Amino acid sequence: MAIAPPPVLCLSPADNVVIARQDLAAGTVLAEPALTLRQPIPTGHKLAIAAIAAGEPIRRYGQVIGFASAPIAPGDHVHVHNVEMRAFARDNAVGADARPTAYRDPPAVFQGIRRPDGRIATRNYLGVVTSVNCSATVARAIADRMGRELYGHPNIDGVVPITHNAGCGMAPEGEGMDVLRRTIAGYADHPNFAGVLLLGLGCESNQLSRLAAATGLEESERLRFATIQDKGGTAATIAWGVDALRAMVPLAEAARREPVPASALRLALECGGSDGYSGITANPALGAAADLLVANGGTAILSETPEIYGAEHLLTRRAASPAVAEKLMARIAWWEDYAARNHGEMNNNPSPGNKAGGLTTILEKSLGAVAKGGSTNLVDVYGYAEPVTASGLVFMDTPGYDPVAVTGQVAGGANIICFTTGRGSVFGAKPAPSIKLATNTPMYERMTDDMDLDCGPVADGAATVEEKGAEIFDLILRTASGEPTKSEVLGLGDNEFAPWIIGATM
């Protein structure tokens, strides 16, 4: 008969809190550690196993996650009511944990689509990408009408409208426009699109001519430009757009899958709707899968700068060079200044849902989030939506808001996504397939139509992080080969293009 796991989970001998594996009532007597609970502890939440004086650090994962704002007794619930953020020194120890990567020979393979320029796709879409919100409705109409014509073309995955709420009411030049143009260009040139229409209104700040000049986009048989005003209005533009996409159908239809090495994969690492189990199960399991991908020559893209805040020292210790560590720390400093300028604070994150799931401070959330990056060297740091060219573990500077973060990663070249969630995020990100990893079994069973894999058994001791990592890596290869994700089956992913808007909307 299987032995039930203990009711609490200790993550490090240095910790002064443990995690409840289930809802625990006040008065519950624990055998190990030996104490009586003074308050009810919800599943995924923390309880003290030692007396913690006011002002003393609270440790989870062997790391500081906050400081006691009041005296905490053994058996107390440790959460937002008695934990606060304080400044404290962190040992960046640049490169101290960097190690040579042991590469697999031969590498794993998957069935990918080789584009004429040699880049590898995991999906085969047509797209309509907008320069401005004013062309969004027309873009959707083109995609909808053309999509209905593709039922006889099973080799084409569909037509995706890439729309957003920006492109005008903002400075025509400067950092905000640079980021928007870079993001749009990353999608317009993404290998998962066999052909793209780039559609504007005509009078917007984000002029197509300036967009093309700034990003190097050029019209070709797989990329056409148009503005609604030049084409004669809504109806005329829709007709033109459908005709233009029809001309690209043979290009898309000719695409065929073939064996390609896993080194062609650019994996976006993302977490959303996190809970107290995220840093215990799904995130470290995804980190183990990222390590396998890197060992096979691929690239794993960690992001969400506000959600590594307080754990950045774990990445600088693995930096491949001092220059890489300096680039990361420069982004941390930028975010501290950005938050201050906007009258915010870095601890505005976690969200209410994160807190309900057991997370207390951004330090705690970040320590769990950074586990997605595995254990290999950090080889480079990129700005938002910059093309990712390095192989290995890299970091991209993005906000923590999931759609904005993933938009930057896909614009940078990610052709597949792994998204961990504890509360139950429903998410897709066309043109890249999104694999959703559940941190706990109850949520997985409640939302099985949305979740691709359950990492909850790690918390129960029924599976190891390494075993789940291998399972995730196998699912990555199958998904990259064309196996649909739950998000794709449900048709999610048409509305998650969300560029990072920097600066004033006027």
mmCIF file with all atom_site columns, N, CA and C in Angstrom, residues 116-147:
data_model
loop_
_atom_site.group_PDB
_atom_site.id
_atom_site.type_symbol
_atom_site.label_atom_id
_atom_site.label_alt_id
_atom_site.label_comp_id
_atom_site.label_asym_id
_atom_site.label_entity_id
_atom_site.label_seq_id
_atom_site.pdbx_PDB_ins_code
_atom_site.Cartn_x
_atom_site.Cartn_y
_atom_site.Cartn_z
_atom_site.occupancy
_atom_site.B_iso_or_equiv
_atom_site.pdbx_formal_charge
_atom_site.auth_seq_id
_atom_site.auth_comp_id
_atom_site.auth_asym_id
_atom_site.auth_atom_id
_atom_site.pdbx_PDB_model_num
ATOM 1  N N  . PRO A 1 116 ? 12.866  28.425 -46.696 1.00 0.00 ? 116 PRO A N  1
ATOM 2  C CA . PRO A 1 116 ? 13.876  28.618 -47.751 1.00 0.00 ? 116 PRO A CA 1
ATOM 3  C C  . PRO A 1 116 ? 15.172  29.263 -47.262 1.00 0.00 ? 116 PRO A C  1
ATOM 4  N N  . ASP A 1 117 ? 15.088  30.097 -46.207 1.00 0.00 ? 117 ASP A N  1
ATOM 5  C CA . ASP A 1 117 ? 16.303  30.738 -45.705 1.00 0.00 ? 117 ASP A CA 1
ATOM 6  C C  . ASP A 1 117 ? 17.033  29.873 -44.681 1.00 0.00 ? 117 ASP A C  1
ATOM 7  N N  . GLY A 1 118 ? 16.554  28.656 -44.443 1.00 0.00 ? 118 GLY A N  1
ATOM 8  C CA . GLY A 1 118 ? 17.220  27.726 -43.536 1.00 0.00 ? 118 GLY A CA 1
ATOM 9  C C  . GLY A 1 118 ? 16.684  27.734 -42.121 1.00 0.00 ? 118 GLY A C  1
ATOM 10 N N  . ARG A 1 119 ? 15.876  28.730 -41.755 1.00 0.00 ? 119 ARG A N  1
ATOM 11 C CA . ARG A 1 119 ? 15.316  28.754 -40.406 1.00 0.00 ? 119 ARG A CA 1
ATOM 12 C C  . ARG A 1 119 ? 14.279  27.652 -40.243 1.00 0.00 ? 119 ARG A C  1
ATOM 13 N N  . ILE A 1 120 ? 14.069  27.245 -38.991 1.00 0.00 ? 120 ILE A N  1
ATOM 14 C CA . ILE A 1 120 ? 13.189  26.115 -38.709 1.00 0.00 ? 120 ILE A CA 1
ATOM 15 C C  . ILE A 1 120 ? 11.926  26.595 -38.029 1.00 0.00 ? 120 ILE A C  1
ATOM 16 N N  . ALA A 1 121 ? 10.799  26.141 -38.530 1.00 0.00 ? 121 ALA A N  1
ATOM 17 C CA . ALA A 1 121 ? 9.493   26.461 -37.965 1.00 0.00 ? 121 ALA A CA 1
ATOM 18 C C  . ALA A 1 121 ? 8.922   25.239 -37.268 1.00 0.00 ? 121 ALA A C  1
ATOM 19 N N  . THR A 1 122 ? 8.062   25.507 -36.292 1.00 0.00 ? 122 THR A N  1
ATOM 20 C CA . THR A 1 122 ? 7.321   24.437 -35.619 1.00 0.00 ? 122 THR A CA 1
ATOM 21 C C  . THR A 1 122 ? 5.851   24.447 -36.022 1.00 0.00 ? 122 THR A C  1
ATOM 22 N N  . ARG A 1 123 ? 5.397   25.531 -36.665 1.00 0.00 ? 123 ARG A N  1
ATOM 23 C CA . ARG A 1 123 ? 4.033   25.638 -37.163 1.00 0.00 ? 123 ARG A CA 1
ATOM 24 C C  . ARG A 1 123 ? 4.056   26.310 -38.526 1.00 0.00 ? 123 ARG A C  1
ATOM 25 N N  . ASN A 1 124 ? 2.925   26.233 -39.244 1.00 0.00 ? 124 ASN A N  1
ATOM 26 C CA . ASN A 1 124 ? 2.881   26.706 -40.627 1.00 0.00 ? 124 ASN A CA 1
ATOM 27 C C  . ASN A 1 124 ? 1.627   27.563 -40.836 1.00 0.00 ? 124 ASN A C  1
ATOM 28 N N  . TYR A 1 125 ? 1.724   28.823 -40.415 1.00 0.00 ? 125 TYR A N  1
ATOM 29 C CA . TYR A 1 125 ? 0.601   29.750 -40.479 1.00 0.00 ? 125 TYR A CA 1
ATOM 30 C C  . TYR A 1 125 ? 0.786   30.781 -41.593 1.00 0.00 ? 125 TYR A C  1
ATOM 31 N N  . LEU A 1 126 ? -0.328  31.410 -41.979 1.00 0.00 ? 126 LEU A N  1
ATOM 32 C CA . LEU A 1 126 ? -0.329  32.687 -42.664 1.00 0.00 ? 126 LEU A CA 1
ATOM 33 C C  . LEU A 1 126 ? -0.739  33.743 -41.640 1.00 0.00 ? 126 LEU A C  1
ATOM 34 N N  . GLY A 1 127 ? -0.282  34.999 -41.813 1.00 0.00 ? 127 GLY A N  1
ATOM 35 C CA . GLY A 1 127 ? -0.561  36.013 -40.817 1.00 0.00 ? 127 GLY A CA 1
ATOM 36 C C  . GLY A 1 127 ? -0.924  37.358 -41.413 1.00 0.00 ? 127 GLY A C  1
ATOM 37 N N  . VAL A 1 128 ? -1.683  38.134 -40.637 1.00 0.00 ? 128 VAL A N  1
ATOM 38 C CA . VAL A 1 128 ? -1.958  39.538 -40.964 1.00 0.00 ? 128 VAL A CA 1
ATOM 39 C C  . VAL A 1 128 ? -1.515  40.349 -39.754 1.00 0.00 ? 128 VAL A C  1
ATOM 40 N N  . VAL A 1 129 ? -0.425  41.089 -39.895 1.00 0.00 ? 129 VAL A N  1
ATOM 41 C CA . VAL A 1 129 ? 0.196   41.821 -38.796 1.00 0.00 ? 129 VAL A CA 1
ATOM 42 C C  . VAL A 1 129 ? -0.096  43.302 -38.971 1.00 0.00 ? 129 VAL A C  1
ATOM 43 N N  . THR A 1 130 ? -0.565  43.950 -37.908 1.00 0.00 ? 130 THR A N  1
ATOM 44 C CA . THR A 1 130 ? -0.958  45.358 -38.009 1.00 0.00 ? 130 THR A CA 1
ATOM 45 C C  . THR A 1 130 ? 0.120   46.291 -37.473 1.00 0.00 ? 130 THR A C  1
ATOM 46 N N  . SER A 1 131 ? 0.195   47.469 -38.076 1.00 0.00 ? 131 SER A N  1
ATOM 47 C CA . SER A 1 131 ? 1.127   48.494 -37.607 1.00 0.00 ? 131 SER A CA 1
ATOM 48 C C  . SER A 1 131 ? 0.495   49.366 -36.534 1.00 0.00 ? 131 SER A C  1
ATOM 49 N N  . VAL A 1 132 ? -0.858  49.362 -36.489 1.00 0.00 ? 132 VAL A N  1
ATOM 50 C CA . VAL A 1 132 ? -1.589  50.288 -35.621 1.00 0.00 ? 132 VAL A CA 1
ATOM 51 C C  . VAL A 1 132 ? -2.942  49.668 -35.279 1.00 0.00 ? 132 VAL A C  1
ATOM 52 N N  . ASN A 1 133 ? -3.507  50.067 -34.158 1.00 0.00 ? 133 ASN A N  1
ATOM 53 C CA . ASN A 1 133 ? -4.819  49.559 -33.773 1.00 0.00 ? 133 ASN A CA 1
ATOM 54 C C  . ASN A 1 133 ? -5.882  49.882 -34.817 1.00 0.00 ? 133 ASN A C  1
ATOM 55 N N  . CYS A 1 134 ? -5.723  50.981 -35.539 1.00 0.00 ? 134 CYS A N  1
ATOM 56 C CA . CYS A 1 134 ? -6.726  51.415 -36.503 1.00 0.00 ? 134 CYS A CA 1
ATOM 57 C C  . CYS A 1 134 ? -6.922  50.425 -37.652 1.00 0.00 ? 134 CYS A C  1
ATOM 58 N N  . SER A 1 135 ? -5.996  49.513 -37.861 1.00 0.00 ? 135 SER A N  1
ATOM 59 C CA . SER A 1 135 ? -6.145  48.505 -38.925 1.00 0.00 ? 135 SER A CA 1
ATOM 60 C C  . SER A 1 135 ? -6.517  47.140 -38.364 1.00 0.00 ? 135 SER A C  1
ATOM 61 N N  . ALA A 1 136 ? -6.826  47.072 -37.070 1.00 0.00 ? 136 ALA A N  1
ATOM 62 C CA . ALA A 1 136 ? -7.059  45.780 -36.431 1.00 0.00 ? 136 ALA A CA 1
ATOM 63 C C  . ALA A 1 136 ? -8.315  45.090 -36.942 1.00 0.00 ? 136 ALA A C  1
ATOM 64 N N  . THR A 1 137 ? -9.424  45.819 -37.065 1.00 0.00 ? 137 THR A N  1
ATOM 65 C CA . THR A 1 137 ? -10.676 45.197 -37.486 1.00 0.00 ? 137 THR A CA 1
ATOM 66 C C  . THR A 1 137 ? -10.577 44.658 -38.908 1.00 0.00 ? 137 THR A C  1
ATOM 67 N N  . VAL A 1 138 ? -9.956  45.419 -39.786 1.00 0.00 ? 138 VAL A N  1
ATOM 68 C CA . VAL A 1 138 ? -9.783  44.960 -41.169 1.00 0.00 ? 138 VAL A CA 1
ATOM 69 C C  . VAL A 1 138 ? -8.879  43.735 -41.202 1.00 0.00 ? 138 VAL A C  1
ATOM 70 N N  . ALA A 1 139 ? -7.829  43.732 -40.391 1.00 0.00 ? 139 ALA A N  1
ATOM 71 C CA . ALA A 1 139 ? -6.933  42.577 -40.337 1.00 0.00 ? 139 ALA A CA 1
ATOM 72 C C  . ALA A 1 139 ? -7.684  41.330 -39.903 1.00 0.00 ? 139 ALA A C  1
ATOM 73 N N  . ARG A 1 140 ? -8.540  41.460 -38.897 1.00 0.00 ? 140 ARG A N  1
ATOM 74 C CA . ARG A 1 140 ? -9.315  40.314 -38.430 1.00 0.00 ? 140 ARG A CA 1
ATOM 75 C C  . ARG A 1 140 ? -10.291 39.832 -39.493 1.00 0.00 ? 140 ARG A C  1
ATOM 76 N N  . ALA A 1 141 ? -10.874 40.773 -40.228 1.00 0.00 ? 141 ALA A N  1
ATOM 77 C CA . ALA A 1 141 ? -11.798 40.379 -41.297 1.00 0.00 ? 141 ALA A CA 1
ATOM 78 C C  . ALA A 1 141 ? -11.075 39.607 -42.395 1.00 0.00 ? 141 ALA A C  1
ATOM 79 N N  . ILE A 1 142 ? -9.871  40.050 -42.759 1.00 0.00 ? 142 ILE A N  1
ATOM 80 C CA . ILE A 1 142 ? -9.080  39.330 -43.769 1.00 0.00 ? 142 ILE A CA 1
ATOM 81 C C  . ILE A 1 142 ? -8.752  37.925 -43.266 1.00 0.00 ? 142 ILE A C  1
ATOM 82 N N  . ALA A 1 143 ? -8.278  37.839 -42.025 1.00 0.00 ? 143 ALA A N  1
ATOM 83 C CA . ALA A 1 143 ? -7.911  36.532 -41.469 1.00 0.00 ? 143 ALA A CA 1
ATOM 84 C C  . ALA A 1 143 ? -9.108  35.600 -41.393 1.00 0.00 ? 143 ALA A C  1
ATOM 85 N N  . ASP A 1 144 ? -10.261 36.137 -40.978 1.00 0.00 ? 144 ASP A N  1
ATOM 86 C CA . ASP A 1 144 ? -11.454 35.301 -40.869 1.00 0.00 ? 144 ASP A CA 1
ATOM 87 C C  . ASP A 1 144 ? -11.895 34.784 -42.231 1.00 0.00 ? 144 ASP A C  1
ATOM 88 N N  . ARG A 1 145 ? -11.954 35.677 -43.215 1.00 0.00 ? 145 ARG A N  1
ATOM 89 C CA . ARG A 1 145 ? -12.411 35.260 -44.545 1.00 0.00 ? 145 ARG A CA 1
ATOM 90 C C  . ARG A 1 145 ? -11.440 34.278 -45.178 1.00 0.00 ? 145 ARG A C  1
ATOM 91 N N  . MET A 1 146 ? -10.147 34.559 -45.062 1.00 0.00 ? 146 MET A N  1
ATOM 92 C CA . MET A 1 146 ? -9.163  33.655 -45.648 1.00 0.00 ? 146 MET A CA 1
ATOM 93 C C  . MET A 1 146 ? -9.118  32.332 -44.893 1.00 0.00 ? 146 MET A C  1
ATOM 94 N N  . GLY A 1 147 ? -9.298  32.391 -43.584 1.00 0.00 ? 147 GLY A N  1
ATOM 95 C CA . GLY A 1 147 ? -9.273  31.160 -42.796 1.00 0.00 ? 147 GLY A CA 1
ATOM 96 C C  . GLY A 1 147 ? -10.326 30.174 -43.230 1.00 0.00 ? 147 GLY A C  1
#
